[in-house]
Amino acid sequence: MTEATKKLRRRWLYVPYAVAGIIVIAYYFLWQAGASEMKKAIGNWAADQREIGIDVQYDALKSDGFPFFLRVHVENPKIITQGGEISWYTERLSLDALPYDLNKLIFSSRTEQVTFIDGFGEWRTTAEDFRFSIVNDKDHGWKFAATINSLRANRPQDNQTVELETLLLGLMPETEGGSTLVLSMKLEELTKLHGQERIDLANMRALIALTQTDLLDDQALWRENGGALVISGLEAQIEQSKLAVAGQITLDENNAPAGQLNTEITAPAAMIKAIEKLDFLSKDDAEQLSASLTLAAIAGGGKISSPIELENGAASIAGTKIADLPRFK
């Protein structure tokens, strides 16, 4: 073998390393381009929100994660609605994506979140796992999903605390370009604490659809075109009570909820007591409602199997009014 042949063979040994180096360099530039696009999209979104009166602020955008993933950190983001009715703040919000596919974005935060809602006060929230994602989907157009684990929210003004073990939430159009939105939810171990008072809302599962969402700005047009909130199934355990609901809700001519919900309630007194503790019912109203529904449950062998009727601005079950209904403007 000649010396020239040996040199040629040695050169070929370097080819795999050269190819690998080119791939790494190309991937690095792809990663940098992805980070740049994510930062640009965040800036554009913030500018769009400001144009419609929502103030979006943040200190800086930082990227890391190379080479395994692409992550952009938003430092000290703050969102304030026009008029200040709602505001939200945290020290860091992170966005994750694959450098070669920005069609799926995952948002997460491990820092304390401060949320103010007019009428509900300021809440400080921490969670072991707080993330949500938005992804493009060929069948539905887009999908939104949220996962929250081990959440604790406290309202400092009166030391009310809400604890949540798990919340799984999904939202997507029924079909690509469709006007029906489908919501799925699974909630486990929701508890409210206030001093010595404790309310266990336990578990809830729901599958709900909202039709004709493209007409929601005009209630009359939405109603005339068959707009409805369709509850395919909702099951909940509240204290010792169990609740199952299915049916649909629309609006009447006065823009109040109307419809019929097939309902089954076991041990209704515990549920009414929980609603009273949540300040949705006065003590006197809760006692009267609890007595009426307990009698209805006794007559039904321990449970109520009767539709909830929504009409004339009120909700009733088994002939007993349980709530006044709002009118939408």
PDB file of N, CA, C and O in Angstrom, residues 205-276:
ATOM      1  N   ARG A 205     -65.634  15.558  37.888  1.00  0.00           N
ATOM      2  CA  ARG A 205     -65.311  15.255  36.498  1.00  0.00           C
ATOM      3  C   ARG A 205     -66.395  15.843  35.617  1.00  0.00           C
ATOM      4  O   ARG A 205     -67.573  15.767  35.958  1.00  0.00           O
ATOM      5  N   ALA A 206     -65.999  16.429  34.497  1.00  0.00           N
ATOM      6  CA  ALA A 206     -66.992  17.086  33.652  1.00  0.00           C
ATOM      7  C   ALA A 206     -66.573  17.040  32.188  1.00  0.00           C
ATOM      8  O   ALA A 206     -65.383  17.084  31.864  1.00  0.00           O
ATOM      9  N   LEU A 207     -67.566  16.947  31.313  1.00  0.00           N
ATOM     10  CA  LEU A 207     -67.390  17.080  29.869  1.00  0.00           C
ATOM     11  C   LEU A 207     -68.485  18.028  29.385  1.00  0.00           C
ATOM     12  O   LEU A 207     -69.669  17.706  29.457  1.00  0.00           O
ATOM     13  N   ILE A 208     -68.065  19.214  28.923  1.00  0.00           N
ATOM     14  CA  ILE A 208     -69.004  20.295  28.604  1.00  0.00           C
ATOM     15  C   ILE A 208     -68.655  20.867  27.239  1.00  0.00           C
ATOM     16  O   ILE A 208     -67.473  21.033  26.903  1.00  0.00           O
ATOM     17  N   ALA A 209     -69.677  21.207  26.456  1.00  0.00           N
ATOM     18  CA  ALA A 209     -69.461  21.826  25.144  1.00  0.00           C
ATOM     19  C   ALA A 209     -70.243  23.136  25.057  1.00  0.00           C
ATOM     20  O   ALA A 209     -71.364  23.232  25.563  1.00  0.00           O
ATOM     21  N   LEU A 210     -69.639  24.135  24.443  1.00  0.00           N
ATOM     22  CA  LEU A 210     -70.297  25.418  24.187  1.00  0.00           C
ATOM     23  C   LEU A 210     -70.409  25.580  22.684  1.00  0.00           C
ATOM     24  O   LEU A 210     -69.395  25.624  21.980  1.00  0.00           O
ATOM     25  N   THR A 211     -71.650  25.652  22.177  1.00  0.00           N
ATOM     26  CA  THR A 211     -71.873  25.715  20.735  1.00  0.00           C
ATOM     27  C   THR A 211     -72.011  27.163  20.257  1.00  0.00           C
ATOM     28  O   THR A 211     -72.248  28.072  21.053  1.00  0.00           O
ATOM     29  N   GLN A 212     -71.853  27.351  18.957  1.00  0.00           N
ATOM     30  CA  GLN A 212     -72.017  28.655  18.301  1.00  0.00           C
ATOM     31  C   GLN A 212     -71.183  29.752  18.971  1.00  0.00           C
ATOM     32  O   GLN A 212     -71.646  30.873  19.195  1.00  0.00           O
ATOM     33  N   THR A 213     -69.938  29.434  19.276  1.00  0.00           N
ATOM     34  CA  THR A 213     -69.099  30.415  19.981  1.00  0.00           C
ATOM     35  C   THR A 213     -68.792  31.649  19.142  1.00  0.00           C
ATOM     36  O   THR A 213     -68.462  32.703  19.690  1.00  0.00           O
ATOM     37  N   ASP A 214     -68.911  31.538  17.830  1.00  0.00           N
ATOM     38  CA  ASP A 214     -68.659  32.695  16.972  1.00  0.00           C
ATOM     39  C   ASP A 214     -69.768  33.736  17.057  1.00  0.00           C
ATOM     40  O   ASP A 214     -69.624  34.848  16.538  1.00  0.00           O
ATOM     41  N   LEU A 215     -70.877  33.417  17.741  1.00  0.00           N
ATOM     42  CA  LEU A 215     -72.011  34.341  17.854  1.00  0.00           C
ATOM     43  C   LEU A 215     -72.203  34.855  19.274  1.00  0.00           C
ATOM     44  O   LEU A 215     -73.211  35.504  19.567  1.00  0.00           O
ATOM     45  N   LEU A 216     -71.242  34.609  20.160  1.00  0.00           N
ATOM     46  CA  LEU A 216     -71.424  34.951  21.570  1.00  0.00           C
ATOM     47  C   LEU A 216     -71.538  36.451  21.825  1.00  0.00           C
ATOM     48  O   LEU A 216     -72.090  36.866  22.843  1.00  0.00           O
ATOM     49  N   ASP A 217     -71.038  37.270  20.913  1.00  0.00           N
ATOM     50  CA  ASP A 217     -71.130  38.723  21.108  1.00  0.00           C
ATOM     51  C   ASP A 217     -72.561  39.234  20.977  1.00  0.00           C
ATOM     52  O   ASP A 217     -72.863  40.350  21.407  1.00  0.00           O
ATOM     53  N   ASP A 218     -73.434  38.447  20.377  1.00  0.00           N
ATOM     54  CA  ASP A 218     -74.837  38.832  20.194  1.00  0.00           C
ATOM     55  C   ASP A 218     -75.705  37.728  20.785  1.00  0.00           C
ATOM     56  O   ASP A 218     -75.934  36.698  20.165  1.00  0.00           O
ATOM     57  N   GLN A 219     -76.195  37.949  22.038  1.00  0.00           N
ATOM     58  CA  GLN A 219     -76.937  36.889  22.731  1.00  0.00           C
ATOM     59  C   GLN A 219     -78.184  36.446  21.972  1.00  0.00           C
ATOM     60  O   GLN A 219     -78.501  35.258  21.921  1.00  0.00           O
ATOM     61  N   ALA A 220     -78.904  37.408  21.364  1.00  0.00           N
ATOM     62  CA  ALA A 220     -80.126  37.053  20.646  1.00  0.00           C
ATOM     63  C   ALA A 220     -79.805  36.173  19.446  1.00  0.00           C
ATOM     64  O   ALA A 220     -80.483  35.165  19.194  1.00  0.00           O
ATOM     65  N   LEU A 221     -78.786  36.550  18.710  1.00  0.00           N
ATOM     66  CA  LEU A 221     -78.394  35.774  17.533  1.00  0.00           C
ATOM     67  C   LEU A 221     -77.874  34.401  17.958  1.00  0.00           C
ATOM     68  O   LEU A 221     -78.156  33.388  17.298  1.00  0.00           O
ATOM     69  N   TRP A 222     -77.124  34.359  19.059  1.00  0.00           N
ATOM     70  CA  TRP A 222     -76.615  33.088  19.576  1.00  0.00           C
ATOM     71  C   TRP A 222     -77.769  32.161  19.944  1.00  0.00           C
ATOM     72  O   TRP A 222     -77.768  30.978  19.607  1.00  0.00           O
ATOM     73  N   ARG A 223     -78.787  32.698  20.622  1.00  0.00           N
ATOM     74  CA  ARG A 223     -79.947  31.894  21.029  1.00  0.00           C
ATOM     75  C   ARG A 223     -80.744  31.427  19.814  1.00  0.00           C
ATOM     76  O   ARG A 223     -81.123  30.256  19.717  1.00  0.00           O
ATOM     77  N   GLU A 224     -80.970  32.322  18.858  1.00  0.00           N
ATOM     78  CA  GLU A 224     -81.776  31.991  17.680  1.00  0.00           C
ATOM     79  C   GLU A 224     -81.116  30.924  16.805  1.00  0.00           C
ATOM     80  O   GLU A 224     -81.804  30.196  16.087  1.00  0.00           O
ATOM     81  N   ASN A 225     -79.784  30.828  16.879  1.00  0.00           N
ATOM     82  CA  ASN A 225     -79.073  29.847  16.060  1.00  0.00           C
ATOM     83  C   ASN A 225     -78.730  28.577  16.834  1.00  0.00           C
ATOM     84  O   ASN A 225     -77.857  27.806  16.418  1.00  0.00           O
ATOM     85  N   GLY A 226     -79.437  28.373  17.940  1.00  0.00           N
ATOM     86  CA  GLY A 226     -79.268  27.130  18.683  1.00  0.00           C
ATOM     87  C   GLY A 226     -78.080  27.088  19.605  1.00  0.00           C
ATOM     88  O   GLY A 226     -77.623  25.998  19.993  1.00  0.00           O
ATOM     89  N   GLY A 227     -77.553  28.252  19.992  1.00  0.00           N
ATOM     90  CA  GLY A 227     -76.436  28.289  20.918  1.00  0.00           C
ATOM     91  C   GLY A 227     -76.819  27.675  22.258  1.00  0.00           C
ATOM     92  O   GLY A 227     -77.905  27.919  22.777  1.00  0.00           O
ATOM     93  N   ALA A 228     -75.924  26.877  22.822  1.00  0.00           N
ATOM     94  CA  ALA A 228     -76.237  26.210  24.093  1.00  0.00           C
ATOM     95  C   ALA A 228     -74.955  25.780  24.790  1.00  0.00           C
ATOM     96  O   ALA A 228     -73.910  25.580  24.158  1.00  0.00           O
ATOM     97  N   LEU A 229     -75.057  25.659  26.108  1.00  0.00           N
ATOM     98  CA  LEU A 229     -74.024  25.028  26.920  1.00  0.00           C
ATOM     99  C   LEU A 229     -74.495  23.603  27.176  1.00  0.00           C
ATOM    100  O   LEU A 229     -75.486  23.387  27.871  1.00  0.00           O
ATOM    101  N   VAL A 230     -73.798  22.637  26.595  1.00  0.00           N
ATOM    102  CA  VAL A 230     -74.231  21.243  26.650  1.00  0.00           C
ATOM    103  C   VAL A 230     -73.367  20.498  27.681  1.00  0.00           C
ATOM    104  O   VAL A 230     -72.158  20.365  27.504  1.00  0.00           O
ATOM    105  N   ILE A 231     -74.012  20.022  28.745  1.00  0.00           N
ATOM    106  CA  ILE A 231     -73.314  19.265  29.777  1.00  0.00           C
ATOM    107  C   ILE A 231     -73.532  17.784  29.497  1.00  0.00           C
ATOM    108  O   ILE A 231     -74.590  17.225  29.788  1.00  0.00           O
ATOM    109  N   SER A 232     -72.536  17.157  28.890  1.00  0.00           N
ATOM    110  CA  SER A 232     -72.660  15.736  28.574  1.00  0.00           C
ATOM    111  C   SER A 232     -72.581  14.890  29.837  1.00  0.00           C
ATOM    112  O   SER A 232     -73.200  13.833  29.931  1.00  0.00           O
ATOM    113  N   GLY A 233     -71.804  15.362  30.794  1.00  0.00           N
ATOM    114  CA  GLY A 233     -71.705  14.643  32.058  1.00  0.00           C
ATOM    115  C   GLY A 233     -70.938  15.463  33.068  1.00  0.00           C
ATOM    116  O   GLY A 233     -69.879  16.019  32.755  1.00  0.00           O
ATOM    117  N   LEU A 234     -71.477  15.589  34.246  1.00  0.00           N
ATOM    118  CA  LEU A 234     -70.798  16.272  35.340  1.00  0.00           C
ATOM    119  C   LEU A 234     -71.061  15.484  36.610  1.00  0.00           C
ATOM    120  O   LEU A 234     -72.217  15.292  36.988  1.00  0.00           O
ATOM    121  N   GLU A 235     -70.013  15.005  37.238  1.00  0.00           N
ATOM    122  CA  GLU A 235     -70.131  14.246  38.483  1.00  0.00           C
ATOM    123  C   GLU A 235     -69.252  14.897  39.534  1.00  0.00           C
ATOM    124  O   GLU A 235     -68.106  15.268  39.253  1.00  0.00           O
ATOM    125  N   ALA A 236     -69.786  15.047  40.746  1.00  0.00           N
ATOM    126  CA  ALA A 236     -69.021  15.692  41.808  1.00  0.00           C
ATOM    127  C   ALA A 236     -69.358  15.079  43.152  1.00  0.00           C
ATOM    128  O   ALA A 236     -70.480  14.606  43.374  1.00  0.00           O
ATOM    129  N   GLN A 237     -68.367  15.099  44.037  1.00  0.00           N
ATOM    130  CA  GLN A 237     -68.583  14.736  45.428  1.00  0.00           C
ATOM    131  C   GLN A 237     -68.267  15.961  46.269  1.00  0.00           C
ATOM    132  O   GLN A 237     -67.151  16.489  46.236  1.00  0.00           O
ATOM    133  N   ILE A 238     -69.257  16.463  47.010  1.00  0.00           N
ATOM    134  CA  ILE A 238     -69.117  17.656  47.835  1.00  0.00           C
ATOM    135  C   ILE A 238     -69.447  17.265  49.266  1.00  0.00           C
ATOM    136  O   ILE A 238     -70.609  16.964  49.572  1.00  0.00           O
ATOM    137  N   GLU A 239     -68.421  17.281  50.130  1.00  0.00           N
ATOM    138  CA  GLU A 239     -68.591  16.724  51.473  1.00  0.00           C
ATOM    139  C   GLU A 239     -69.100  15.280  51.332  1.00  0.00           C
ATOM    140  O   GLU A 239     -68.527  14.490  50.617  1.00  0.00           O
ATOM    141  N   GLN A 240     -70.242  14.956  51.985  1.00  0.00           N
ATOM    142  CA  GLN A 240     -70.786  13.588  51.865  1.00  0.00           C
ATOM    143  C   GLN A 240     -71.798  13.471  50.718  1.00  0.00           C
ATOM    144  O   GLN A 240     -72.354  12.397  50.483  1.00  0.00           O
ATOM    145  N   SER A 241     -72.050  14.569  50.023  1.00  0.00           N
ATOM    146  CA  SER A 241     -73.036  14.566  48.937  1.00  0.00           C
ATOM    147  C   SER A 241     -72.404  14.116  47.626  1.00  0.00           C
ATOM    148  O   SER A 241     -71.228  14.371  47.366  1.00  0.00           O
ATOM    149  N   LYS A 242     -73.221  13.454  46.796  1.00  0.00           N
ATOM    150  CA  LYS A 242     -72.805  13.102  45.446  1.00  0.00           C
ATOM    151  C   LYS A 242     -73.796  13.708  44.461  1.00  0.00           C
ATOM    152  O   LYS A 242     -75.004  13.660  44.680  1.00  0.00           O
ATOM    153  N   LEU A 243     -73.254  14.268  43.384  1.00  0.00           N
ATOM    154  CA  LEU A 243     -74.069  14.991  42.411  1.00  0.00           C
ATOM    155  C   LEU A 243     -73.730  14.509  41.007  1.00  0.00           C
ATOM    156  O   LEU A 243     -72.569  14.339  40.665  1.00  0.00           O
ATOM    157  N   ALA A 244     -74.773  14.271  40.197  1.00  0.00           N
ATOM    158  CA  ALA A 244     -74.591  13.940  38.782  1.00  0.00           C
ATOM    159  C   ALA A 244     -75.565  14.783  37.969  1.00  0.00           C
ATOM    160  O   ALA A 244     -76.756  14.860  38.303  1.00  0.00           O
ATOM    161  N   VAL A 245     -75.052  15.440  36.918  1.00  0.00           N
ATOM    162  CA  VAL A 245     -75.864  16.375  36.128  1.00  0.00           C
ATOM    163  C   VAL A 245     -75.589  16.151  34.648  1.00  0.00           C
ATOM    164  O   VAL A 245     -74.449  15.933  34.237  1.00  0.00           O
ATOM    165  N   ALA A 246     -76.643  16.237  33.824  1.00  0.00           N
ATOM    166  CA  ALA A 246     -76.510  16.203  32.363  1.00  0.00           C
ATOM    167  C   ALA A 246     -77.673  16.975  31.765  1.00  0.00           C
ATOM    168  O   ALA A 246     -78.793  16.931  32.283  1.00  0.00           O
ATOM    169  N   GLY A 247     -77.423  17.690  30.689  1.00  0.00           N
ATOM    170  CA  GLY A 247     -78.486  18.459  30.036  1.00  0.00           C
ATOM    171  C   GLY A 247     -77.885  19.628  29.291  1.00  0.00           C
ATOM    172  O   GLY A 247     -76.683  19.651  29.001  1.00  0.00           O
ATOM    173  N   GLN A 248     -78.709  20.624  28.966  1.00  0.00           N
ATOM    174  CA  GLN A 248     -78.181  21.779  28.270  1.00  0.00           C
ATOM    175  C   GLN A 248     -78.857  23.066  28.733  1.00  0.00           C
ATOM    176  O   GLN A 248     -79.992  23.055  29.192  1.00  0.00           O
ATOM    177  N   ILE A 249     -78.093  24.156  28.616  1.00  0.00           N
ATOM    178  CA  ILE A 249     -78.553  25.470  29.048  1.00  0.00           C
ATOM    179  C   ILE A 249     -78.444  26.433  27.875  1.00  0.00           C
ATOM    180  O   ILE A 249     -77.427  26.477  27.182  1.00  0.00           O
ATOM    181  N   THR A 250     -79.486  27.218  27.680  1.00  0.00           N
ATOM    182  CA  THR A 250     -79.451  28.277  26.681  1.00  0.00           C
ATOM    183  C   THR A 250     -79.896  29.570  27.363  1.00  0.00           C
ATOM    184  O   THR A 250     -79.872  29.669  28.591  1.00  0.00           O
ATOM    185  N   LEU A 251     -80.296  30.584  26.609  1.00  0.00           N
ATOM    186  CA  LEU A 251     -80.778  31.842  27.176  1.00  0.00           C
ATOM    187  C   LEU A 251     -82.215  32.078  26.770  1.00  0.00           C
ATOM    188  O   LEU A 251     -82.619  31.756  25.633  1.00  0.00           O
ATOM    189  N   ASP A 252     -83.015  32.651  27.692  1.00  0.00           N
ATOM    190  CA  ASP A 252     -84.382  33.023  27.327  1.00  0.00           C
ATOM    191  C   ASP A 252     -84.383  34.436  26.735  1.00  0.00           C
ATOM    192  O   ASP A 252     -83.320  35.041  26.526  1.00  0.00           O
ATOM    193  N   GLU A 253     -85.552  34.980  26.460  1.00  0.00           N
ATOM    194  CA  GLU A 253     -85.650  36.286  25.806  1.00  0.00           C
ATOM    195  C   GLU A 253     -85.129  37.415  26.681  1.00  0.00           C
ATOM    196  O   GLU A 253     -84.845  38.515  26.187  1.00  0.00           O
ATOM    197  N   ASN A 254     -85.022  37.177  27.985  1.00  0.00           N
ATOM    198  CA  ASN A 254     -84.466  38.181  28.895  1.00  0.00           C
ATOM    199  C   ASN A 254     -82.990  37.946  29.183  1.00  0.00           C
ATOM    200  O   ASN A 254     -82.428  38.545  30.101  1.00  0.00           O
ATOM    201  N   ASN A 255     -82.370  37.049  28.400  1.00  0.00           N
ATOM    202  CA  ASN A 255     -80.953  36.710  28.546  1.00  0.00           C
ATOM    203  C   ASN A 255     -80.620  36.083  29.893  1.00  0.00           C
ATOM    204  O   ASN A 255     -79.502  36.232  30.411  1.00  0.00           O
ATOM    205  N   ALA A 256     -81.577  35.375  30.464  1.00  0.00           N
ATOM    206  CA  ALA A 256     -81.341  34.589  31.672  1.00  0.00           C
ATOM    207  C   ALA A 256     -81.201  33.120  31.270  1.00  0.00           C
ATOM    208  O   ALA A 256     -81.810  32.675  30.287  1.00  0.00           O
ATOM    209  N   PRO A 257     -80.410  32.337  32.000  1.00  0.00           N
ATOM    210  CA  PRO A 257     -80.258  30.919  31.669  1.00  0.00           C
ATOM    211  C   PRO A 257     -81.597  30.183  31.672  1.00  0.00           C
ATOM    212  O   PRO A 257     -82.455  30.425  32.532  1.00  0.00           O
ATOM    213  N   ALA A 258     -81.768  29.299  30.698  1.00  0.00           N
ATOM    214  CA  ALA A 258     -83.001  28.513  30.588  1.00  0.00           C
ATOM    215  C   ALA A 258     -82.638  27.103  30.154  1.00  0.00           C
ATOM    216  O   ALA A 258     -81.655  26.886  29.446  1.00  0.00           O
ATOM    217  N   GLY A 259     -83.441  26.146  30.599  1.00  0.00           N
ATOM    218  CA  GLY A 259     -83.195  24.768  30.192  1.00  0.00           C
ATOM    219  C   GLY A 259     -83.524  23.795  31.301  1.00  0.00           C
ATOM    220  O   GLY A 259     -84.107  24.157  32.329  1.00  0.00           O
ATOM    221  N   GLN A 260     -83.159  22.557  31.079  1.00  0.00           N
ATOM    222  CA  GLN A 260     -83.444  21.493  32.035  1.00  0.00           C
ATOM    223  C   GLN A 260     -82.217  20.598  32.165  1.00  0.00           C
ATOM    224  O   GLN A 260     -81.636  20.171  31.172  1.00  0.00           O
ATOM    225  N   LEU A 261     -81.838  20.335  33.403  1.00  0.00           N
ATOM    226  CA  LEU A 261     -80.682  19.498  33.681  1.00  0.00           C
ATOM    227  C   LEU A 261     -81.122  18.266  34.455  1.00  0.00           C
ATOM    228  O   LEU A 261     -81.637  18.377  35.575  1.00  0.00           O
ATOM    229  N   ASN A 262     -80.950  17.100  33.873  1.00  0.00           N
ATOM    230  CA  ASN A 262     -81.263  15.861  34.587  1.00  0.00           C
ATOM    231  C   ASN A 262     -80.274  15.697  35.734  1.00  0.00           C
ATOM    232  O   ASN A 262     -79.055  15.725  35.531  1.00  0.00           O
ATOM    233  N   THR A 263     -80.786  15.537  36.940  1.00  0.00           N
ATOM    234  CA  THR A 263     -79.947  15.618  38.132  1.00  0.00           C
ATOM    235  C   THR A 263     -80.234  14.483  39.099  1.00  0.00           C
ATOM    236  O   THR A 263     -81.383  14.076  39.273  1.00  0.00           O
ATOM    237  N   GLU A 264     -79.168  13.997  39.729  1.00  0.00           N
ATOM    238  CA  GLU A 264     -79.295  13.026  40.813  1.00  0.00           C
ATOM    239  C   GLU A 264     -78.412  13.483  41.968  1.00  0.00           C
ATOM    240  O   GLU A 264     -77.218  13.728  41.782  1.00  0.00           O
ATOM    241  N   ILE A 265     -79.007  13.628  43.153  1.00  0.00           N
ATOM    242  CA  ILE A 265     -78.268  14.099  44.327  1.00  0.00           C
ATOM    243  C   ILE A 265     -78.473  13.124  45.475  1.00  0.00           C
ATOM    244  O   ILE A 265     -79.612  12.772  45.810  1.00  0.00           O
ATOM    245  N   THR A 266     -77.370  12.705  46.083  1.00  0.00           N
ATOM    246  CA  THR A 266     -77.408  11.872  47.285  1.00  0.00           C
ATOM    247  C   THR A 266     -76.942  12.718  48.474  1.00  0.00           C
ATOM    248  O   THR A 266     -75.945  13.431  48.364  1.00  0.00           O
ATOM    249  N   ALA A 267     -77.668  12.640  49.599  1.00  0.00           N
ATOM    250  CA  ALA A 267     -77.341  13.405  50.809  1.00  0.00           C
ATOM    251  C   ALA A 267     -77.223  14.895  50.511  1.00  0.00           C
ATOM    252  O   ALA A 267     -76.162  15.503  50.674  1.00  0.00           O
ATOM    253  N   PRO A 268     -78.317  15.537  50.077  1.00  0.00           N
ATOM    254  CA  PRO A 268     -78.254  16.946  49.664  1.00  0.00           C
ATOM    255  C   PRO A 268     -77.912  17.912  50.791  1.00  0.00           C
ATOM    256  O   PRO A 268     -77.376  18.989  50.539  1.00  0.00           O
ATOM    257  N   ALA A 269     -78.220  17.573  52.045  1.00  0.00           N
ATOM    258  CA  ALA A 269     -77.985  18.496  53.155  1.00  0.00           C
ATOM    259  C   ALA A 269     -76.513  18.885  53.256  1.00  0.00           C
ATOM    260  O   ALA A 269     -76.178  20.050  53.517  1.00  0.00           O
ATOM    261  N   ALA A 270     -75.605  17.934  53.068  1.00  0.00           N
ATOM    262  CA  ALA A 270     -74.171  18.221  53.156  1.00  0.00           C
ATOM    263  C   ALA A 270     -73.735  19.180  52.052  1.00  0.00           C
ATOM    264  O   ALA A 270     -72.900  20.070  52.269  1.00  0.00           O
ATOM    265  N   MET A 271     -74.297  19.026  50.859  1.00  0.00           N
ATOM    266  CA  MET A 271     -73.953  19.910  49.754  1.00  0.00           C
ATOM    267  C   MET A 271     -74.442  21.332  50.028  1.00  0.00           C
ATOM    268  O   MET A 271     -73.720  22.311  49.789  1.00  0.00           O
ATOM    269  N   ILE A 272     -75.667  21.480  50.543  1.00  0.00           N
ATOM    270  CA  ILE A 272     -76.198  22.806  50.847  1.00  0.00           C
ATOM    271  C   ILE A 272     -75.370  23.472  51.937  1.00  0.00           C
ATOM    272  O   ILE A 272     -75.100  24.682  51.886  1.00  0.00           O
ATOM    273  N   LYS A 273     -74.927  22.701  52.928  1.00  0.00           N
ATOM    274  CA  LYS A 273     -74.091  23.256  53.984  1.00  0.00           C
ATOM    275  C   LYS A 273     -72.769  23.773  53.417  1.00  0.00           C
ATOM    276  O   LYS A 273     -72.285  24.851  53.812  1.00  0.00           O
ATOM    277  N   ALA A 274     -72.193  23.041  52.473  1.00  0.00           N
ATOM    278  CA  ALA A 274     -70.948  23.484  51.844  1.00  0.00           C
ATOM    279  C   ALA A 274     -71.163  24.772  51.058  1.00  0.00           C
ATOM    280  O   ALA A 274     -70.327  25.680  51.090  1.00  0.00           O
ATOM    281  N   ILE A 275     -72.288  24.871  50.358  1.00  0.00           N
ATOM    282  CA  ILE A 275     -72.595  26.084  49.595  1.00  0.00           C
ATOM    283  C   ILE A 275     -72.767  27.275  50.536  1.00  0.00           C
ATOM    284  O   ILE A 275     -72.340  28.396  50.245  1.00  0.00           O
ATOM    285  N   GLU A 276     -73.373  27.024  51.696  1.00  0.00           N
ATOM    286  CA  GLU A 276     -73.505  28.092  52.695  1.00  0.00           C
ATOM    287  C   GLU A 276     -72.126  28.545  53.178  1.00  0.00           C
ATOM    288  O   GLU A 276     -71.855  29.751  53.313  1.00  0.00           O
TER     289      GLU A 276
END
